[in-house]
PDB file of C-alpha atoms in Angstrom:
ATOM      1  CA  UNK A   1       5.624  -2.835 -13.618  1.00  0.00           C
ATOM      2  CA  UNK A   2       4.017   0.557 -13.961  1.00  0.00           C
ATOM      3  CA  UNK A   3       6.422   3.338 -14.837  1.00  0.00           C
ATOM      4  CA  UNK A   4       7.450   4.214 -11.328  1.00  0.00           C
ATOM      5  CA  UNK A   5      10.972   4.242  -9.969  1.00  0.00           C
ATOM      6  CA  UNK A   6      12.528   5.155  -6.659  1.00  0.00           C
ATOM      7  CA  UNK A   7      16.003   6.355  -5.844  1.00  0.00           C
ATOM      8  CA  UNK A   8      18.113   5.488  -4.080  1.00  0.00           C
ATOM      9  CA  UNK A   9      17.133   1.867  -3.548  1.00  0.00           C
ATOM     10  CA  UNK A  10      19.277   1.567  -0.438  1.00  0.00           C
ATOM     11  CA  UNK A  11      20.663   4.205   1.882  1.00  0.00           C
ATOM     12  CA  UNK A  12      22.611   4.180   5.096  1.00  0.00           C
ATOM     13  CA  UNK A  13      22.878   7.458   6.922  1.00  0.00           C
ATOM     14  CA  UNK A  14      23.645   8.838  10.342  1.00  0.00           C
ATOM     15  CA  UNK A  15      21.281  10.347  12.861  1.00  0.00           C
ATOM     16  CA  UNK A  16      20.780  14.050  12.318  1.00  0.00           C
ATOM     17  CA  UNK A  17      21.608  14.133   8.632  1.00  0.00           C
ATOM     18  CA  UNK A  18      19.085  15.178   5.976  1.00  0.00           C
ATOM     19  CA  UNK A  19      17.886  12.566   3.527  1.00  0.00           C
ATOM     20  CA  UNK A  20      15.858  12.962   0.354  1.00  0.00           C
ATOM     21  CA  UNK A  21      14.156  10.104  -1.430  1.00  0.00           C
ATOM     22  CA  UNK A  22      12.923  10.491  -4.968  1.00  0.00           C
ATOM     23  CA  UNK A  23       9.943   8.978  -6.684  1.00  0.00           C
ATOM     24  CA  UNK A  24       9.619   9.314 -10.437  1.00  0.00           C
ATOM     25  CA  UNK A  25       6.676   8.306 -12.615  1.00  0.00           C
ATOM     26  CA  UNK A  26       6.222   8.200 -16.359  1.00  0.00           C
ATOM     27  CA  UNK A  27       2.440   7.665 -16.229  1.00  0.00           C
ATOM     28  CA  UNK A  28       1.359  11.295 -15.759  1.00  0.00           C
ATOM     29  CA  UNK A  29      -0.930  10.366 -12.864  1.00  0.00           C
ATOM     30  CA  UNK A  30      -2.199  13.088 -10.610  1.00  0.00           C
ATOM     31  CA  UNK A  31      -1.989  11.251  -7.270  1.00  0.00           C
ATOM     32  CA  UNK A  32       1.253  10.156  -5.674  1.00  0.00           C
ATOM     33  CA  UNK A  33       1.877   8.723  -2.222  1.00  0.00           C
ATOM     34  CA  UNK A  34       4.698   8.010   0.181  1.00  0.00           C
ATOM     35  CA  UNK A  35       4.358   5.117   2.620  1.00  0.00           C
ATOM     36  CA  UNK A  36       6.640   3.489   5.118  1.00  0.00           C
ATOM     37  CA  UNK A  37       6.492  -0.195   5.897  1.00  0.00           C
ATOM     38  CA  UNK A  38       7.547  -1.616   9.240  1.00  0.00           C
ATOM     39  CA  UNK A  39       7.058  -5.093  10.699  1.00  0.00           C
ATOM     40  CA  UNK A  40       3.677  -5.401  12.377  1.00  0.00           C
ATOM     41  CA  UNK A  41       2.374  -2.131  10.964  1.00  0.00           C
ATOM     42  CA  UNK A  42       1.809  -2.799   7.321  1.00  0.00           C
ATOM     43  CA  UNK A  43       2.008   0.319   5.194  1.00  0.00           C
ATOM     44  CA  UNK A  44       1.452   3.677   6.776  1.00  0.00           C
ATOM     45  CA  UNK A  45       0.772   6.802   4.759  1.00  0.00           C
ATOM     46  CA  UNK A  46       3.309   9.586   5.279  1.00  0.00           C
ATOM     47  CA  UNK A  47       2.247  12.221   2.753  1.00  0.00           C
ATOM     48  CA  UNK A  48       0.373  12.307  -0.494  1.00  0.00           C
ATOM     49  CA  UNK A  49       0.004  14.654  -3.425  1.00  0.00           C
ATOM     50  CA  UNK A  50      -3.006  15.371  -5.592  1.00  0.00           C
ATOM     51  CA  UNK A  51      -1.241  17.623  -8.062  1.00  0.00           C
ATOM     52  CA  UNK A  52       1.775  19.832  -8.627  1.00  0.00           C
ATOM     53  CA  UNK A  53       2.437  21.777  -5.430  1.00  0.00           C
ATOM     54  CA  UNK A  54      -0.631  20.167  -3.809  1.00  0.00           C
ATOM     55  CA  UNK A  55       0.272  17.917  -0.913  1.00  0.00           C
ATOM     56  CA  UNK A  56      -1.260  16.812   2.352  1.00  0.00           C
ATOM     57  CA  UNK A  57      -0.290  14.873   5.444  1.00  0.00           C
ATOM     58  CA  UNK A  58      -0.909  11.241   6.115  1.00  0.00           C
ATOM     59  CA  UNK A  59      -1.058   9.421   9.416  1.00  0.00           C
ATOM     60  CA  UNK A  60       2.691   9.458  10.180  1.00  0.00           C
ATOM     61  CA  UNK A  61       3.906  12.756   8.740  1.00  0.00           C
ATOM     62  CA  UNK A  62       5.931  14.058  11.700  1.00  0.00           C
ATOM     63  CA  UNK A  63       9.595  14.431  10.771  1.00  0.00           C
ATOM     64  CA  UNK A  64       8.897  14.267   7.034  1.00  0.00           C
ATOM     65  CA  UNK A  65       8.266  16.847   4.351  1.00  0.00           C
ATOM     66  CA  UNK A  66       7.450  16.464   0.684  1.00  0.00           C
ATOM     67  CA  UNK A  67       7.581  18.488  -2.481  1.00  0.00           C
ATOM     68  CA  UNK A  68       6.080  18.093  -5.919  1.00  0.00           C
ATOM     69  CA  UNK A  69       7.303  20.669  -8.402  1.00  0.00           C
ATOM     70  CA  UNK A  70       6.595  18.500 -11.448  1.00  0.00           C
ATOM     71  CA  UNK A  71       3.914  15.912 -12.164  1.00  0.00           C
ATOM     72  CA  UNK A  72       6.484  13.169 -12.524  1.00  0.00           C
ATOM     73  CA  UNK A  73       8.512  13.725  -9.357  1.00  0.00           C
ATOM     74  CA  UNK A  74       7.518  13.441  -5.706  1.00  0.00           C
ATOM     75  CA  UNK A  75      10.287  13.980  -3.164  1.00  0.00           C
ATOM     76  CA  UNK A  76      10.286  12.846   0.449  1.00  0.00           C
ATOM     77  CA  UNK A  77      12.686  14.603   2.812  1.00  0.00           C
ATOM     78  CA  UNK A  78      13.759  13.650   6.278  1.00  0.00           C
ATOM     79  CA  UNK A  79      15.085  16.952   7.566  1.00  0.00           C
ATOM     80  CA  UNK A  80      17.067  15.358  10.392  1.00  0.00           C
ATOM     81  CA  UNK A  81      17.002  11.594  10.254  1.00  0.00           C
ATOM     82  CA  UNK A  82      16.347   9.611  13.430  1.00  0.00           C
ATOM     83  CA  UNK A  83      16.743   5.896  14.124  1.00  0.00           C
ATOM     84  CA  UNK A  84      12.954   5.564  14.289  1.00  0.00           C
ATOM     85  CA  UNK A  85      12.869   6.463  10.599  1.00  0.00           C
ATOM     86  CA  UNK A  86      14.746   3.312   9.676  1.00  0.00           C
ATOM     87  CA  UNK A  87      12.239   1.621   7.425  1.00  0.00           C
ATOM     88  CA  UNK A  88      11.343   0.607   3.910  1.00  0.00           C
ATOM     89  CA  UNK A  89       9.787   3.475   1.999  1.00  0.00           C
ATOM     90  CA  UNK A  90       7.395   2.921  -0.875  1.00  0.00           C
ATOM     91  CA  UNK A  91       6.130   5.409  -3.374  1.00  0.00           C
ATOM     92  CA  UNK A  92       2.869   4.788  -5.197  1.00  0.00           C
ATOM     93  CA  UNK A  93       0.821   6.372  -7.950  1.00  0.00           C
ATOM     94  CA  UNK A  94      -2.926   6.080  -8.363  1.00  0.00           C
ATOM     95  CA  UNK A  95      -4.713   5.768 -11.664  1.00  0.00           C
ATOM     96  CA  UNK A  96      -8.224   6.875 -12.551  1.00  0.00           C
ATOM     97  CA  UNK A  97      -9.588   3.458 -11.595  1.00  0.00           C
ATOM     98  CA  UNK A  98      -8.427   3.873  -7.987  1.00  0.00           C
ATOM     99  CA  UNK A  99      -5.650   1.322  -8.368  1.00  0.00           C
ATOM    100  CA  UNK A 100      -2.295   2.129  -6.787  1.00  0.00           C
ATOM    101  CA  UNK A 101       0.953   1.054  -8.382  1.00  0.00           C
ATOM    102  CA  UNK A 102       3.980   0.778  -6.187  1.00  0.00           C
ATOM    103  CA  UNK A 103       7.624   1.428  -6.744  1.00  0.00           C
ATOM    104  CA  UNK A 104      10.299  -1.098  -5.740  1.00  0.00           C
ATOM    105  CA  UNK A 105      10.957   0.552  -2.388  1.00  0.00           C
ATOM    106  CA  UNK A 106      13.892   2.238  -0.684  1.00  0.00           C
ATOM    107  CA  UNK A 107      15.533   0.600   2.311  1.00  0.00           C
ATOM    108  CA  UNK A 108      16.757   3.287   4.685  1.00  0.00           C
ATOM    109  CA  UNK A 109      18.952   2.571   7.674  1.00  0.00           C
ATOM    110  CA  UNK A 110      19.616   5.399  10.111  1.00  0.00           C
ATOM    111  CA  UNK A 111      22.524   4.677  12.415  1.00  0.00           C
TER     112      UNK A 111
ATOM    113  CA  UNK B   1      -4.919   1.378  15.436  1.00  0.00           C
ATOM    114  CA  UNK B   2      -5.159   0.430  11.795  1.00  0.00           C
ATOM    115  CA  UNK B   3      -8.296   1.238   9.790  1.00  0.00           C
ATOM    116  CA  UNK B   4      -8.041  -2.154   8.148  1.00  0.00           C
ATOM    117  CA  UNK B   5      -7.038  -5.177  10.152  1.00  0.00           C
ATOM    118  CA  UNK B   6      -6.470  -8.542   8.560  1.00  0.00           C
ATOM    119  CA  UNK B   7      -7.150 -11.887  10.124  1.00  0.00           C
ATOM    120  CA  UNK B   8      -5.361 -14.229  10.472  1.00  0.00           C
ATOM    121  CA  UNK B   9      -1.919 -12.686  10.733  1.00  0.00           C
ATOM    122  CA  UNK B  10      -0.407 -15.817   9.216  1.00  0.00           C
ATOM    123  CA  UNK B  11      -1.807 -18.787   7.341  1.00  0.00           C
ATOM    124  CA  UNK B  12      -0.122 -21.999   6.207  1.00  0.00           C
ATOM    125  CA  UNK B  13      -1.891 -24.371   3.828  1.00  0.00           C
ATOM    126  CA  UNK B  14      -1.164 -27.151   1.352  1.00  0.00           C
ATOM    127  CA  UNK B  15      -1.093 -26.564  -2.362  1.00  0.00           C
ATOM    128  CA  UNK B  16      -4.557 -27.083  -3.817  1.00  0.00           C
ATOM    129  CA  UNK B  17      -6.384 -25.937  -0.703  1.00  0.00           C
ATOM    130  CA  UNK B  18      -8.372 -22.710  -0.478  1.00  0.00           C
ATOM    131  CA  UNK B  19      -7.096 -19.757   1.521  1.00  0.00           C
ATOM    132  CA  UNK B  20      -9.416 -17.262   3.177  1.00  0.00           C
ATOM    133  CA  UNK B  21      -8.297 -13.969   4.638  1.00  0.00           C
ATOM    134  CA  UNK B  22     -10.493 -11.450   6.385  1.00  0.00           C
ATOM    135  CA  UNK B  23     -10.323  -7.711   6.770  1.00  0.00           C
ATOM    136  CA  UNK B  24     -12.232  -5.491   9.175  1.00  0.00           C
ATOM    137  CA  UNK B  25     -12.357  -1.731   9.090  1.00  0.00           C
ATOM    138  CA  UNK B  26     -13.776   1.049  11.204  1.00  0.00           C
ATOM    139  CA  UNK B  27     -15.069   3.949   9.126  1.00  0.00           C
ATOM    140  CA  UNK B  28     -17.122   4.388   5.971  1.00  0.00           C
ATOM    141  CA  UNK B  29     -15.270   3.627   2.803  1.00  0.00           C
ATOM    142  CA  UNK B  30     -15.417   4.507  -0.860  1.00  0.00           C
ATOM    143  CA  UNK B  31     -13.941   1.176  -1.894  1.00  0.00           C
ATOM    144  CA  UNK B  32     -11.792  -1.631  -0.561  1.00  0.00           C
ATOM    145  CA  UNK B  33      -8.861  -3.191  -2.332  1.00  0.00           C
ATOM    146  CA  UNK B  34      -6.632  -6.202  -1.873  1.00  0.00           C
ATOM    147  CA  UNK B  35      -2.930  -6.194  -2.655  1.00  0.00           C
ATOM    148  CA  UNK B  36      -0.233  -8.844  -2.661  1.00  0.00           C
ATOM    149  CA  UNK B  37       3.397  -8.363  -1.698  1.00  0.00           C
ATOM    150  CA  UNK B  38       6.125 -10.827  -2.441  1.00  0.00           C
ATOM    151  CA  UNK B  39       9.119 -10.702  -0.145  1.00  0.00           C
ATOM    152  CA  UNK B  40      11.235  -7.628  -0.732  1.00  0.00           C
ATOM    153  CA  UNK B  41       9.002  -6.242  -3.452  1.00  0.00           C
ATOM    154  CA  UNK B  42       6.402  -3.516  -3.791  1.00  0.00           C
ATOM    155  CA  UNK B  43       2.705  -4.229  -3.468  1.00  0.00           C
ATOM    156  CA  UNK B  44       0.710  -5.416  -6.460  1.00  0.00           C
ATOM    157  CA  UNK B  45      -2.973  -4.644  -6.855  1.00  0.00           C
ATOM    158  CA  UNK B  46      -5.251  -7.691  -6.988  1.00  0.00           C
ATOM    159  CA  UNK B  47      -8.857  -6.560  -6.925  1.00  0.00           C
ATOM    160  CA  UNK B  48     -11.090  -3.620  -6.015  1.00  0.00           C
ATOM    161  CA  UNK B  49     -14.617  -3.792  -4.661  1.00  0.00           C
ATOM    162  CA  UNK B  50     -16.759  -0.695  -4.339  1.00  0.00           C
ATOM    163  CA  UNK B  51     -18.931   0.093  -1.339  1.00  0.00           C
ATOM    164  CA  UNK B  52     -22.112  -0.677  -3.313  1.00  0.00           C
ATOM    165  CA  UNK B  53     -20.860  -4.099  -4.413  1.00  0.00           C
ATOM    166  CA  UNK B  54     -21.093  -7.308  -2.416  1.00  0.00           C
ATOM    167  CA  UNK B  55     -18.941  -9.754  -4.337  1.00  0.00           C
ATOM    168  CA  UNK B  56     -16.346  -9.737  -7.110  1.00  0.00           C
ATOM    169  CA  UNK B  57     -14.347 -12.405  -8.869  1.00  0.00           C
ATOM    170  CA  UNK B  58     -11.056 -12.324 -10.682  1.00  0.00           C
ATOM    171  CA  UNK B  59      -9.606 -15.628 -11.792  1.00  0.00           C
ATOM    172  CA  UNK B  60      -9.022 -17.690  -8.630  1.00  0.00           C
ATOM    173  CA  UNK B  61      -9.819 -14.718  -6.413  1.00  0.00           C
ATOM    174  CA  UNK B  62     -13.166 -14.024  -4.817  1.00  0.00           C
ATOM    175  CA  UNK B  63     -13.751 -10.946  -2.691  1.00  0.00           C
ATOM    176  CA  UNK B  64     -16.806 -10.200  -0.599  1.00  0.00           C
ATOM    177  CA  UNK B  65     -17.754  -6.995   1.156  1.00  0.00           C
ATOM    178  CA  UNK B  66     -20.231  -6.563   3.986  1.00  0.00           C
ATOM    179  CA  UNK B  67     -20.560  -2.871   4.720  1.00  0.00           C
ATOM    180  CA  UNK B  68     -22.991  -3.477   7.583  1.00  0.00           C
ATOM    181  CA  UNK B  69     -20.298  -5.484   9.375  1.00  0.00           C
ATOM    182  CA  UNK B  70     -17.463  -3.378   7.967  1.00  0.00           C
ATOM    183  CA  UNK B  71     -15.666  -6.459   6.796  1.00  0.00           C
ATOM    184  CA  UNK B  72     -14.303  -8.067   3.661  1.00  0.00           C
ATOM    185  CA  UNK B  73     -12.877 -11.446   2.808  1.00  0.00           C
ATOM    186  CA  UNK B  74     -10.454 -12.628   0.147  1.00  0.00           C
ATOM    187  CA  UNK B  75     -10.689 -16.222  -1.000  1.00  0.00           C
ATOM    188  CA  UNK B  76      -7.941 -17.774  -3.099  1.00  0.00           C
ATOM    189  CA  UNK B  77      -9.096 -21.072  -4.550  1.00  0.00           C
ATOM    190  CA  UNK B  78      -6.856 -23.981  -5.505  1.00  0.00           C
ATOM    191  CA  UNK B  79      -3.796 -22.286  -4.051  1.00  0.00           C
ATOM    192  CA  UNK B  80      -0.344 -22.682  -5.564  1.00  0.00           C
ATOM    193  CA  UNK B  81       3.114 -22.364  -4.100  1.00  0.00           C
ATOM    194  CA  UNK B  82       3.455 -19.145  -6.116  1.00  0.00           C
ATOM    195  CA  UNK B  83       0.623 -17.636  -4.056  1.00  0.00           C
ATOM    196  CA  UNK B  84       2.979 -17.512  -1.075  1.00  0.00           C
ATOM    197  CA  UNK B  85       3.093 -13.818  -0.174  1.00  0.00           C
ATOM    198  CA  UNK B  86       1.654 -11.227   2.177  1.00  0.00           C
ATOM    199  CA  UNK B  87      -1.829  -9.979   1.421  1.00  0.00           C
ATOM    200  CA  UNK B  88      -3.083  -6.563   2.448  1.00  0.00           C
ATOM    201  CA  UNK B  89      -6.499  -5.012   2.449  1.00  0.00           C
ATOM    202  CA  UNK B  90      -6.671  -1.312   1.758  1.00  0.00           C
ATOM    203  CA  UNK B  91      -9.600   0.946   2.466  1.00  0.00           C
ATOM    204  CA  UNK B  92     -10.119   4.096   0.457  1.00  0.00           C
ATOM    205  CA  UNK B  93     -11.811   6.688   2.587  1.00  0.00           C
ATOM    206  CA  UNK B  94     -14.497   9.130   1.662  1.00  0.00           C
ATOM    207  CA  UNK B  95     -15.850  10.304  -1.638  1.00  0.00           C
ATOM    208  CA  UNK B  96     -12.615  11.959  -2.675  1.00  0.00           C
ATOM    209  CA  UNK B  97     -10.679   8.739  -2.335  1.00  0.00           C
ATOM    210  CA  UNK B  98      -7.511  10.612  -1.542  1.00  0.00           C
ATOM    211  CA  UNK B  99      -6.330   8.455   1.283  1.00  0.00           C
ATOM    212  CA  UNK B 100      -5.791   4.743   1.225  1.00  0.00           C
ATOM    213  CA  UNK B 101      -5.230   3.022   4.551  1.00  0.00           C
ATOM    214  CA  UNK B 102      -3.537  -0.378   4.579  1.00  0.00           C
ATOM    215  CA  UNK B 103      -3.852  -3.096   7.163  1.00  0.00           C
ATOM    216  CA  UNK B 104      -0.920  -4.987   8.645  1.00  0.00           C
ATOM    217  CA  UNK B 105      -1.396  -7.913   6.268  1.00  0.00           C
ATOM    218  CA  UNK B 106      -1.820 -11.675   6.296  1.00  0.00           C
ATOM    219  CA  UNK B 107       1.234 -13.785   5.548  1.00  0.00           C
ATOM    220  CA  UNK B 108       0.218 -16.770   3.433  1.00  0.00           C
ATOM    221  CA  UNK B 109       2.500 -19.759   3.022  1.00  0.00           C
ATOM    222  CA  UNK B 110       1.475 -22.415   0.530  1.00  0.00           C
ATOM    223  CA  UNK B 111       3.346 -25.682   0.886  1.00  0.00           C
ATOM    224  CA  UNK B 112       4.042 -27.670  -2.254  1.00  0.00           C
TER     225      UNK B 112
END
């Protein structure tokens, strides 16, 4: 696997609480992505980053924010978790050949 | 609706048979990629085809791209039980290639 990790791997939280997911890479790639995966929808892009402090929205960004203060870390924050944000979250990095490498995923359950 | 949509949604074949999956998309692309996902795991890149290419091969994989029809196909020849997985097409939009849009996937089951 490419040098990409996610933490935590599993999380159970309650509606209304803040949640932060972390993606860490050791590959020094410029582009990083956060996706969510839900049955019947495949992967949907939440936010992406094209450099330190450079981020942009994806197709399902409402309710999520991101930060990238270092090349290796890309954080996804749910400011006030809702049940609709129960999902599996994947982080990915993109190399210079356009290939994306995915982390192992974080399973989030919002009760 | 999804930029990339795979067809069929599910496919069940016998070991040794060929498996063909199709992907249609709506807007102009920079390149199109295919990924595989085993249950409970992250996606793994299989192959990339650029918008100016029509066909690419990688081992038992063959990918075609028809930009006039905005469609691509993935052929897995001589399938094996280990090929059982979900397969996703991903379209990379525009010249910047910042955004990659994934389809909902085709679930392939190869029976031994």
